[in-house]
Tab-separated table of C-alpha atoms and ligand atoms in Angstrom:
chain	number	residue	atom	x	y	z
A	1	MET	CA	-0.152	0.040	0.042
A	2	SER	CA	1.155	3.658	-0.892
A	3	ASN	CA	2.214	5.952	1.937
A	4	ARG	CA	-0.669	7.712	3.429
A	5	ASP	CA	1.136	9.395	6.237
A	6	ARG	CA	0.251	12.709	5.486
A	7	SER	CA	-3.620	11.992	4.811
A	8	ARG	CA	-3.431	10.296	8.086
A	9	GLU	CA	-2.069	13.391	9.989
A	10	LEU	CA	-4.615	15.831	8.220
A	11	TYR	CA	-7.056	13.461	9.160
A	12	ARG	CA	-6.405	13.463	12.664
A	13	ARG	CA	-6.204	17.114	12.871
A	14	ALA	CA	-9.484	17.407	10.896
A	15	CYS	CA	-11.291	15.130	13.324
A	16	GLU	CA	-10.344	17.493	16.089
A	17	VAL	CA	-12.107	20.483	14.647
A	18	MET	CA	-14.821	18.890	12.109
A	19	PRO	CA	-17.229	16.396	12.795
A	20	ALA	CA	-15.780	12.913	11.456
A	21	GLY	CA	-13.071	15.384	9.727
A	22	VAL	CA	-15.295	16.093	6.856
A	23	ASN	CA	-17.721	18.597	5.641
A	24	SER	CA	-20.137	16.171	3.878
A	25	PRO	CA	-20.616	12.935	5.449
A	26	VAL	CA	-19.892	10.284	2.503
A	27	ARG	CA	-16.239	11.579	2.405
A	28	ALA	CA	-15.317	10.107	5.804
A	29	PHE	CA	-15.141	6.592	4.059
A	30	ARG	CA	-17.494	5.180	6.807
A	31	SER	CA	-19.082	2.652	4.348
A	32	VAL	CA	-15.676	1.609	3.036
A	33	GLY	CA	-13.669	1.473	5.915
A	34	GLY	CA	-10.188	3.025	6.405
A	35	ASP	CA	-9.590	6.857	6.326
A	36	PRO	CA	-10.188	9.231	3.918
A	37	LEU	CA	-7.496	10.747	1.615
A	38	PHE	CA	-6.768	14.368	1.533
A	39	TYR	CA	-6.258	15.719	-1.759
A	40	GLU	CA	-3.681	18.346	-2.645
A	41	ARG	CA	-4.068	18.854	-6.571
A	42	GLY	CA	-6.265	17.616	-9.559
A	43	VAL	CA	-4.896	17.422	-13.335
A	44	GLY	CA	-7.232	16.289	-15.852
A	45	CYS	CA	-8.568	13.109	-14.930
A	46	HIS	CA	-6.193	12.449	-12.324
A	47	ILE	CA	-6.253	13.451	-8.555
A	48	ILE	CA	-3.158	13.320	-6.317
A	49	ASP	CA	-3.282	13.046	-2.637
A	50	ALA	CA	-1.055	14.832	0.114
A	51	ASP	CA	1.468	12.084	-0.034
A	52	GLY	CA	1.946	12.454	-3.671
A	53	ASN	CA	-0.262	9.256	-4.560
A	54	ARG	CA	-1.944	9.605	-8.020
A	55	PHE	CA	-5.166	8.081	-8.795
A	56	ILE	CA	-7.267	7.906	-11.902
A	57	ASP	CA	-10.334	9.588	-10.714
A	58	TYR	CA	-13.850	8.583	-11.376
A	59	ILE	CA	-15.516	10.775	-8.563
A	60	GLY	CA	-15.040	14.047	-10.412
A	61	SER	CA	-16.086	16.056	-7.380
A	62	TRP	CA	-19.364	14.102	-7.462
A	63	GLY	CA	-20.122	15.231	-11.019
A	64	PRO	CA	-19.388	18.653	-11.781
A	65	LEU	CA	-15.865	18.041	-13.291
A	66	ILE	CA	-17.163	16.999	-16.809
A	67	LEU	CA	-14.208	18.673	-18.332
A	68	GLY	CA	-11.653	17.249	-15.863
A	69	HIS	CA	-9.784	18.761	-12.983
A	70	ALA	CA	-8.332	22.163	-13.315
A	71	ASP	CA	-9.222	22.682	-17.078
A	72	PRO	CA	-7.315	25.360	-18.532
A	73	ASP	CA	-10.086	27.306	-20.020
A	74	VAL	CA	-12.244	27.093	-16.711
A	75	VAL	CA	-9.072	28.239	-14.663
A	76	GLU	CA	-8.340	30.972	-16.903
A	77	ALA	CA	-12.043	32.115	-16.927
A	78	VAL	CA	-11.994	31.919	-13.299
A	79	ALA	CA	-8.562	33.687	-12.647
A	80	THR	CA	-9.533	36.587	-15.169
A	81	THR	CA	-12.811	37.225	-13.392
A	82	ALA	CA	-11.559	36.983	-10.041
A	83	ALA	CA	-9.033	39.399	-10.662
A	84	SER	CA	-11.877	42.062	-11.354
A	85	GLY	CA	-13.534	41.289	-7.891
A	86	LEU	CA	-14.825	38.052	-6.294
A	87	SER	CA	-18.149	39.056	-5.587
A	88	PHE	CA	-20.679	42.137	-5.994
A	89	GLY	CA	-23.976	41.064	-4.616
A	90	ALA	CA	-25.279	42.813	-7.418
A	91	PRO	CA	-26.041	42.187	-11.250
A	92	CYS	CA	-23.216	41.127	-13.297
A	93	ARG	CA	-22.444	40.302	-16.952
A	94	GLN	CA	-21.457	36.830	-16.258
A	95	GLU	CA	-24.842	35.856	-15.054
A	96	VAL	CA	-26.683	37.017	-17.745
A	97	GLU	CA	-24.320	34.890	-20.307
A	98	LEU	CA	-24.862	31.685	-18.119
A	99	ALA	CA	-28.432	32.185	-18.000
A	100	GLU	CA	-28.546	32.839	-21.838
A	101	LEU	CA	-26.277	29.817	-22.385
A	102	VAL	CA	-28.746	27.606	-20.252
A	103	THR	CA	-32.172	28.763	-21.354
A	104	SER	CA	-30.866	28.547	-25.165
A	105	ALA	CA	-29.759	25.085	-24.610
A	106	VAL	CA	-32.833	23.778	-22.746
A	107	PRO	CA	-36.444	24.035	-24.469
A	108	HIS	CA	-38.453	24.067	-21.307
A	109	LEU	CA	-36.177	26.822	-19.393
A	110	GLU	CA	-37.632	30.255	-20.312
A	111	MET	CA	-36.100	31.558	-17.369
A	112	VAL	CA	-33.596	30.407	-14.740
A	113	ARG	CA	-32.429	31.547	-11.057
A	114	PHE	CA	-29.012	30.862	-9.867
A	115	VAL	CA	-28.270	29.511	-6.385
A	116	SER	CA	-25.202	28.153	-4.645
A	117	SER	CA	-25.870	24.586	-4.540
A	118	GLY	CA	-28.206	21.720	-5.809
A	119	THR	CA	-29.678	21.735	-2.256
A	120	GLU	CA	-30.630	25.272	-2.547
A	121	ALA	CA	-31.954	24.903	-6.145
A	122	VAL	CA	-34.602	21.815	-5.111
A	123	MET	CA	-35.587	23.378	-1.925
A	124	SER	CA	-36.361	26.813	-3.971
A	125	ALA	CA	-37.968	25.047	-6.560
A	126	VAL	CA	-40.129	23.207	-4.178
A	127	ARG	CA	-41.262	26.445	-2.568
A	128	LEU	CA	-42.019	27.967	-6.067
A	129	ALA	CA	-43.958	24.821	-6.665
A	130	ARG	CA	-46.200	25.267	-3.562
A	131	GLY	CA	-46.516	28.944	-4.107
A	132	ALA	CA	-47.801	28.503	-7.542
A	133	THR	CA	-50.219	25.746	-7.126
A	134	GLY	CA	-51.425	26.677	-3.453
A	135	ARG	CA	-50.844	23.220	-2.460
A	136	ASP	CA	-48.467	21.856	0.041
A	137	THR	CA	-47.855	18.020	-0.721
A	138	VAL	CA	-44.755	16.897	-2.429
A	139	VAL	CA	-44.112	13.572	-3.992
A	140	LYS	CA	-40.721	11.880	-4.010
A	141	PHE	CA	-39.281	8.649	-4.662
A	142	SER	CA	-37.607	6.262	-2.582
A	143	GLY	CA	-33.691	6.116	-3.250
A	144	CYS	CA	-33.703	9.607	-4.688
A	145	TYR	CA	-31.722	12.248	-2.978
A	146	HIS	CA	-32.568	15.890	-3.510
A	147	GLY	CA	-30.181	17.417	-1.307
A	148	HIS	CA	-30.870	18.061	2.441
A	149	ALA	CA	-33.756	20.223	2.869
A	150	ASP	CA	-36.070	19.198	5.657
A	151	HIS	CA	-38.901	18.297	3.720
A	152	LEU	CA	-36.863	16.191	1.324
A	153	LEU	CA	-34.961	14.247	3.994
A	154	VAL	CA	-37.884	12.066	4.251
A	155	SER	CA	-38.044	7.996	3.742
A	156	GLY	CA	-40.922	5.647	3.004
A	157	GLY	CA	-42.205	2.758	4.640
A	158	SER	CA	-42.589	-0.498	3.038
A	159	GLY	CA	-45.866	0.246	1.837
A	160	LEU	CA	-46.776	1.348	-1.731
A	161	ALA	CA	-47.103	5.192	-0.974
A	162	THR	CA	-46.201	6.194	2.665
A	163	PHE	CA	-46.350	9.880	3.939
A	164	GLY	CA	-42.838	10.157	4.866
A	165	THR	CA	-40.954	9.580	8.424
A	166	PRO	CA	-37.882	12.000	8.864
A	167	SER	CA	-34.889	10.363	7.663
A	168	SER	CA	-32.643	12.584	9.784
A	169	ALA	CA	-32.718	13.758	13.103
A	170	GLY	CA	-33.706	17.381	13.469
A	171	VAL	CA	-36.366	17.063	10.885
A	172	PRO	CA	-40.202	17.599	12.513
A	173	GLU	CA	-42.432	14.736	11.707
A	174	SER	CA	-44.894	17.601	10.956
A	175	PHE	CA	-42.503	18.731	7.972
A	176	ALA	CA	-42.055	15.325	6.755
A	177	ALA	CA	-45.757	14.683	6.713
A	178	HIS	CA	-46.244	16.958	3.698
A	179	THR	CA	-43.781	14.554	1.756
A	180	ALA	CA	-45.488	11.342	0.117
A	181	VAL	CA	-42.864	8.740	-0.712
A	182	LEU	CA	-43.383	6.044	-3.755
A	183	PRO	CA	-41.105	3.430	-5.066
A	184	LEU	CA	-39.606	3.832	-8.320
A	185	ASP	CA	-40.673	2.126	-11.366
A	186	ASP	CA	-44.064	1.247	-10.264
A	187	GLU	CA	-47.324	2.834	-12.225
A	188	GLU	CA	-49.644	1.378	-10.041
A	189	ALA	CA	-48.655	2.885	-6.933
A	190	PHE	CA	-48.148	6.289	-8.657
A	191	LEU	CA	-51.400	6.189	-10.418
A	192	ASN	CA	-53.120	4.989	-7.049
A	193	LEU	CA	-51.477	7.950	-5.258
A	194	MET	CA	-52.607	10.425	-7.737
A	195	GLU	CA	-56.245	8.833	-7.677
A	196	GLU	CA	-56.347	9.226	-4.043
A	197	ARG	CA	-54.467	12.714	-3.596
A	198	GLY	CA	-53.858	14.187	-6.849
A	199	GLY	CA	-55.787	17.255	-6.091
A	200	GLU	CA	-53.478	18.071	-3.168
A	201	ILE	CA	-50.137	17.388	-4.905
A	202	ALA	CA	-47.865	20.662	-5.679
A	203	ALA	CA	-45.176	18.953	-7.020
A	204	VAL	CA	-43.826	15.342	-7.861
A	205	ILE	CA	-39.992	15.360	-7.797
A	206	ILE	CA	-37.595	12.835	-9.375
A	207	GLU	CA	-34.034	12.725	-10.349
A	208	GLY	CA	-33.368	12.808	-14.044
A	209	VAL	CA	-31.869	9.428	-13.861
A	210	PRO	CA	-31.928	8.185	-9.952
A	211	ALA	CA	-28.127	7.904	-9.555
A	212	ASN	CA	-27.918	8.355	-5.623
A	213	SER	CA	-28.673	4.882	-4.542
A	214	GLY	CA	-27.162	3.454	-7.609
A	215	LEU	CA	-27.884	4.067	-11.338
A	216	LEU	CA	-31.683	3.192	-11.513
A	217	VAL	CA	-32.372	4.000	-15.101
A	218	GLN	CA	-36.474	4.596	-15.353
A	219	ARG	CA	-38.267	3.389	-18.376
A	220	PRO	CA	-39.263	6.248	-20.462
A	221	GLU	CA	-42.981	5.307	-20.592
A	222	TYR	CA	-42.993	5.440	-16.606
A	223	MET	CA	-41.558	8.872	-17.071
A	224	ARG	CA	-44.029	9.921	-19.753
A	225	LEU	CA	-47.143	8.637	-17.522
A	226	MET	CA	-45.816	10.749	-14.784
A	227	ARG	CA	-45.646	13.666	-16.966
A	228	GLU	CA	-49.157	13.181	-18.230
A	229	GLN	CA	-50.748	12.631	-14.687
A	230	CYS	CA	-48.987	15.421	-13.136
A	231	THR	CA	-50.630	17.763	-16.050
A	232	SER	CA	-54.224	16.006	-15.464
A	233	TYR	CA	-54.027	16.633	-11.885
A	234	GLY	CA	-52.390	20.125	-11.875
A	235	ALA	CA	-49.379	18.925	-10.095
A	236	LEU	CA	-45.870	20.459	-11.407
A	237	LEU	CA	-43.395	17.823	-12.536
A	238	ILE	CA	-40.067	18.713	-11.072
A	239	LEU	CA	-37.086	17.168	-12.699
A	240	ASP	CA	-34.229	17.221	-10.386
A	241	GLU	CA	-31.061	17.458	-12.980
A	242	VAL	CA	-28.644	18.239	-10.323
A	243	ILE	CA	-26.457	15.195	-11.749
A	244	THR	CA	-27.952	14.703	-15.223
A	245	GLY	CA	-28.052	18.617	-16.433
A	246	PHE	CA	-25.776	19.137	-18.989
A	247	ARG	CA	-24.034	15.456	-18.114
A	248	LEU	CA	-26.253	13.241	-20.332
A	249	GLY	CA	-26.734	15.782	-22.944
A	250	SER	CA	-27.366	19.419	-23.348
A	251	ASN	CA	-31.078	18.707	-22.303
A	252	GLY	CA	-30.072	16.197	-19.610
A	253	ALA	CA	-32.517	13.538	-18.888
A	254	ALA	CA	-35.503	15.359	-20.014
A	255	GLY	CA	-33.800	15.236	-23.555
A	256	HIS	CA	-33.068	11.412	-22.674
A	257	TYR	CA	-36.824	10.422	-21.936
A	258	GLY	CA	-38.449	12.935	-24.107
A	259	ILE	CA	-40.319	14.925	-21.412
A	260	GLU	CA	-40.645	18.578	-20.434
A	261	PRO	CA	-40.863	19.196	-16.694
A	262	ASP	CA	-42.625	22.340	-15.312
A	263	LEU	CA	-39.633	23.155	-13.102
A	264	ALA	CA	-36.009	21.727	-13.567
A	265	THR	CA	-33.107	21.803	-11.029
A	266	TYR	CA	-29.365	22.048	-11.645
A	267	GLY	CA	-26.147	21.965	-9.713
A	268	LYS	CA	-22.746	20.327	-10.422
A	269	VAL	CA	-21.800	20.486	-14.060
A	270	ILE	CA	-23.706	24.301	-14.501
A	271	GLY	CA	-20.855	25.428	-12.193
A	272	GLY	CA	-17.934	23.828	-13.622
A	273	GLY	CA	-16.563	22.863	-10.259
A	274	MET	CA	-17.734	25.986	-8.514
A	275	PRO	CA	-20.561	26.447	-6.095
A	276	VAL	CA	-23.539	27.011	-8.277
A	277	GLY	CA	-27.134	25.759	-8.491
A	278	ALA	CA	-29.851	26.709	-10.785
A	279	TYR	CA	-33.588	26.360	-11.121
A	280	GLY	CA	-35.976	27.290	-14.066
A	281	GLY	CA	-38.849	26.596	-16.057
A	282	ARG	CA	-41.519	28.437	-17.894
A	283	ARG	CA	-41.745	32.287	-17.633
A	284	GLU	CA	-45.155	32.280	-15.938
A	285	LEU	CA	-43.951	30.260	-13.188
A	286	MET	CA	-40.654	31.730	-12.690
A	287	GLU	CA	-42.302	35.381	-12.505
A	288	GLN	CA	-43.891	33.929	-9.334
A	289	LEU	CA	-40.633	34.765	-7.590
A	290	ALA	CA	-39.720	37.938	-5.539
A	291	PRO	CA	-39.629	40.665	-6.551
A	292	LEU	CA	-42.004	40.120	-9.482
A	293	GLY	CA	-44.164	37.593	-7.370
A	294	PRO	CA	-45.062	36.367	-3.998
A	295	VAL	CA	-42.600	33.572	-3.643
A	296	TYR	CA	-39.452	34.612	-1.576
A	297	GLN	CA	-35.846	33.296	-2.416
A	298	ALA	CA	-32.516	35.379	-2.341
A	299	GLY	CA	-28.831	34.559	-1.965
A	300	THR	CA	-25.902	36.872	-1.007
A	301	LEU	CA	-23.515	34.984	-3.375
A	302	SER	CA	-26.181	34.039	-5.886
A	303	GLY	CA	-25.086	34.729	-9.297
A	304	ASN	CA	-21.454	35.212	-8.244
A	305	PRO	CA	-19.168	36.162	-11.218
A	306	VAL	CA	-16.333	34.033	-10.680
A	307	ALA	CA	-18.741	31.012	-10.150
A	308	MET	CA	-20.757	32.081	-13.180
A	309	ALA	CA	-17.558	32.466	-15.257
A	310	ALA	CA	-16.409	28.799	-14.438
A	311	GLY	CA	-19.962	27.279	-15.394
A	312	ALA	CA	-20.109	29.425	-18.430
A	313	ALA	CA	-16.790	28.208	-19.723
A	314	THR	CA	-17.784	24.620	-18.792
A	315	LEU	CA	-20.949	24.941	-20.964
A	316	ARG	CA	-19.325	26.521	-23.912
A	317	ARG	CA	-17.084	23.651	-24.320
A	318	LEU	CA	-19.662	21.031	-24.092
A	319	LEU	CA	-22.398	22.771	-26.427
A	320	ALA	CA	-19.533	23.507	-29.059
A	321	ASP	CA	-19.796	21.848	-32.267
A	322	GLY	CA	-23.534	20.662	-31.941
A	323	GLY	CA	-22.641	19.137	-28.739
A	324	ALA	CA	-19.821	16.779	-30.084
A	325	ALA	CA	-18.610	16.493	-26.612
A	326	TYR	CA	-21.553	14.317	-25.565
A	327	ALA	CA	-20.680	11.852	-28.289
A	328	GLU	CA	-17.263	11.586	-26.972
A	329	LEU	CA	-18.309	11.003	-23.332
A	330	ASP	CA	-20.546	8.290	-24.751
A	331	THR	CA	-17.791	6.664	-26.474
A	332	LEU	CA	-15.489	7.028	-23.468
A	333	GLY	CA	-18.435	5.447	-20.963
A	334	GLN	CA	-18.899	2.811	-23.226
A	335	LEU	CA	-15.178	1.460	-23.412
A	336	LEU	CA	-14.941	1.684	-19.622
A	337	GLN	CA	-18.511	-0.363	-19.320
A	338	SER	CA	-17.476	-2.968	-22.048
A	339	GLY	CA	-13.864	-3.223	-20.435
A	340	PHE	CA	-15.282	-4.092	-17.014
A	341	GLN	CA	-17.904	-6.312	-18.467
A	342	GLU	CA	-15.176	-8.399	-20.195
A	343	VAL	CA	-13.290	-8.568	-17.001
A	344	LEU	CA	-16.369	-9.880	-15.257
A	345	SER	CA	-17.342	-12.383	-17.768
A	346	ARG	CA	-13.707	-13.795	-17.987
A	347	LEU	CA	-13.939	-14.390	-14.229
A	348	GLY	CA	-17.039	-15.616	-14.177
A	349	ILE	CA	-18.835	-13.042	-12.161
A	350	GLU	CA	-22.413	-12.128	-12.818
A	351	TRP	CA	-22.355	-8.296	-11.607
A	352	SER	CA	-23.724	-5.717	-13.992
A	353	VAL	CA	-22.132	-2.671	-15.035
A	354	VAL	CA	-25.271	0.000	-15.709
A	355	ARG	CA	-24.477	3.151	-17.496
A	356	ALA	CA	-26.244	6.247	-18.744
A	357	GLY	CA	-24.103	8.201	-20.998
A	358	SER	CA	-20.822	9.023	-18.981
A	359	ILE	CA	-22.320	7.993	-15.509
A	360	LEU	CA	-21.698	4.308	-14.595
A	361	TRP	CA	-22.670	2.055	-11.711
A	362	LEU	CA	-21.389	-1.209	-10.829
A	363	ALA	CA	-24.147	-3.319	-9.426
A	364	LEU	CA	-22.370	-5.892	-7.281
A	365	GLN	CA	-25.361	-8.387	-7.363
A	366	GLU	CA	-26.491	-11.245	-9.749
A	367	GLY	CA	-29.660	-10.974	-12.010
A	368	ASP	CA	-31.070	-7.804	-13.790
A	369	PRO	CA	-29.621	-4.616	-12.245
A	370	PRO	CA	-32.425	-2.936	-9.991
A	371	LEU	CA	-34.833	-0.364	-11.042
A	372	ARG	CA	-35.954	0.392	-7.481
A	373	PHE	CA	-34.163	1.187	-4.627
A	374	GLU	CA	-35.926	-1.629	-2.553
A	375	ASN	CA	-34.094	-4.356	-4.991
A	376	SER	CA	-30.298	-3.341	-4.227
A	377	ARG	CA	-28.838	-5.841	-2.217
A	378	PRO	CA	-27.454	-4.300	1.042
A	379	GLU	CA	-24.855	-7.270	1.648
A	380	SER	CA	-23.048	-5.905	-1.796
A	381	ALA	CA	-21.596	-3.149	0.200
A	382	GLU	CA	-19.215	-4.985	1.829
A	383	THR	CA	-17.843	-6.323	-1.746
A	384	TYR	CA	-17.727	-2.728	-2.775
A	385	ALA	CA	-15.792	-1.689	0.061
A	386	ALA	CA	-13.175	-4.673	-0.611
A	387	LEU	CA	-13.257	-3.354	-4.038
A	388	HIS	CA	-12.768	0.271	-3.458
A	389	GLY	CA	-9.828	-0.208	-1.120
A	390	ALA	CA	-8.403	-2.917	-3.796
A	391	LEU	CA	-8.785	-0.144	-6.527
A	392	LEU	CA	-7.390	2.553	-4.496
A	393	ASP	CA	-4.128	0.343	-4.126
A	394	ARG	CA	-4.046	0.033	-7.628
A	395	GLY	CA	-4.398	3.738	-8.218
A	396	VAL	CA	-7.939	4.230	-9.023
A	397	SER	CA	-10.357	6.234	-7.070
A	398	LEU	CA	-14.201	5.308	-6.788
A	399	ALA	CA	-16.619	7.028	-4.730
A	400	PRO	CA	-16.447	5.817	-1.080
A	401	SER	CA	-19.992	4.271	-1.071
A	402	ALA	CA	-21.639	1.144	-3.141
A	403	TYR	CA	-24.482	3.341	-3.909
A	404	GLU	CA	-22.564	6.180	-5.623
A	405	VAL	CA	-22.105	6.235	-9.440
A	406	MET	CA	-18.815	6.720	-11.424
A	407	PHE	CA	-18.169	9.913	-13.562
A	408	VAL	CA	-16.180	9.750	-16.861
A	409	SER	CA	-15.163	13.124	-18.038
A	410	LEU	CA	-13.621	14.568	-21.253
A	411	ALA	CA	-10.147	14.444	-19.578
A	412	HIS	CA	-10.254	10.628	-19.728
A	413	ASN	CA	-9.043	9.182	-22.427
A	414	PRO	CA	-8.811	5.209	-24.166
A	415	GLY	CA	-5.437	4.932	-22.605
A	416	VAL	CA	-6.450	5.636	-19.024
A	417	ILE	CA	-9.630	3.753	-19.342
A	418	ASP	CA	-7.491	0.544	-20.333
A	419	GLU	CA	-5.341	1.185	-17.244
A	420	THR	CA	-8.386	1.392	-15.285
A	421	VAL	CA	-9.699	-1.916	-16.356
A	422	GLU	CA	-6.550	-3.613	-15.923
A	423	ALA	CA	-6.463	-2.155	-12.381
A	424	PHE	CA	-10.143	-3.573	-11.797
A	425	ALA	CA	-8.950	-7.042	-13.260
A	426	GLY	CA	-6.577	-6.866	-10.489
A	427	ALA	CA	-8.966	-5.827	-7.778
A	428	VAL	CA	-11.658	-7.850	-8.429
A	429	GLU	CA	-9.342	-10.967	-8.725
A	430	ALA	CA	-7.643	-10.024	-5.289
A	431	ILE	CA	-11.112	-9.799	-3.607
A	432	VAL	CA	-13.358	-12.625	-4.887
B	1	PMP	N1	-30.075	16.750	-6.181
B	1	PMP	C1	-29.329	15.551	-6.850
B	1	PMP	C2	-29.883	14.663	-7.653
B	1	PMP	C3	-28.125	15.389	-6.169
B	1	PMP	O1	-27.483	14.385	-6.576
B	1	PMP	C4	-27.598	16.221	-5.096
B	1	PMP	C5	-26.263	16.155	-4.478
B	1	PMP	N2	-25.526	14.945	-5.044
B	1	PMP	C6	-28.177	17.209	-4.867
B	1	PMP	C7	-29.651	17.468	-5.305
B	1	PMP	C8	-27.779	18.306	-3.938
B	1	PMP	O2	-26.850	19.288	-4.463
B	1	PMP	P1	-25.891	19.896	-3.434
B	1	PMP	O3	-24.769	18.670	-2.961
B	1	PMP	O4	-24.889	20.600	-4.381
B	1	PMP	O5	-26.493	20.733	-2.399
């Protein structure tokens, strides 16, 4: 095993001053064991830790780094903009440019508002949906994560549709009671709920492609049914494109399924690695926001010029040449998927490698990959922990949780993908 002394020492200091030494729970490696690595530098598809160990990175900061680490155009945009001031708390050119890029790329976005995280985007979109419909109930799906706003930290029970129970301490039962939780991939449960309570529902929210409990690619006809039902009951469909927006294509998961949500939420890629979120939709809905309308939402750092410039530099690259970047990302994703699949079939292991464009997930279980969170096998988490460690030892960094996906960037190339597949073969052989 490589030397990890500096990371270990930083972790010791971090644990004295930050809970579990981290600022976001999964980073603490609790579900894979061992100590987290502390990183010093990212270059293209590589990330380098405090001890100088170099890894091929498939976390990509959990999705934003679609161009790779420290992309020269993004760094240049950030440096140039920063030199003219870090924040004005007032309108600036950069936010207009990013808003124009986003609204011209996504047909159902007539207007957007920028915020500073995916959580904020979703929280604000839900408030807007409630304000616009005058209804309180929100429907979410089990296994989908939408950030840590109180009313979305809710889990369902084992029944078909359950009114939620808080999935975190500190969330009042009375908040969770406004959130209904349904299983994914289940038309009947959805139709029953709509029939019973459709008239009370402000919004149905679903991840573009659910990617926080494995990669649970939903059937297009299911998504279309959801769209139709929301329209007939006057509920708004919110597509949470925080992961999929500008990742699956210029029109994200909406384009993938051929549906138009009423509101869509963004984060990650849209900020190119800087703290940015956004939500948007039709003009008449967005004009319900203060100061035009009664729904309040604000932010000191919203539309921050440096963050906007990073996002715009990223989107310009992705949208150039009719979106050629997405074909490249798809090819790279395919290469990694088929490389992993070949290793598995050579070793006679029946795991699945699920993929949507440049998002991949290793479903370490036999049989068809799950479409519902309830069908994921918890025991695969142990195998994943071993695989994660064995891959780190071989210079490949995967997310420290069995339920997280892998992100391929434009900075990856067939050579590093071959290296990854070789490391994967060694790691799998070492652990099974
Ligand atoms: N929605 C989805 C689909 C997400 O994956 C995430 C974060 N991974 C969020 C919302 C919350 O975004 P953030 O972490 O930027 O608050």
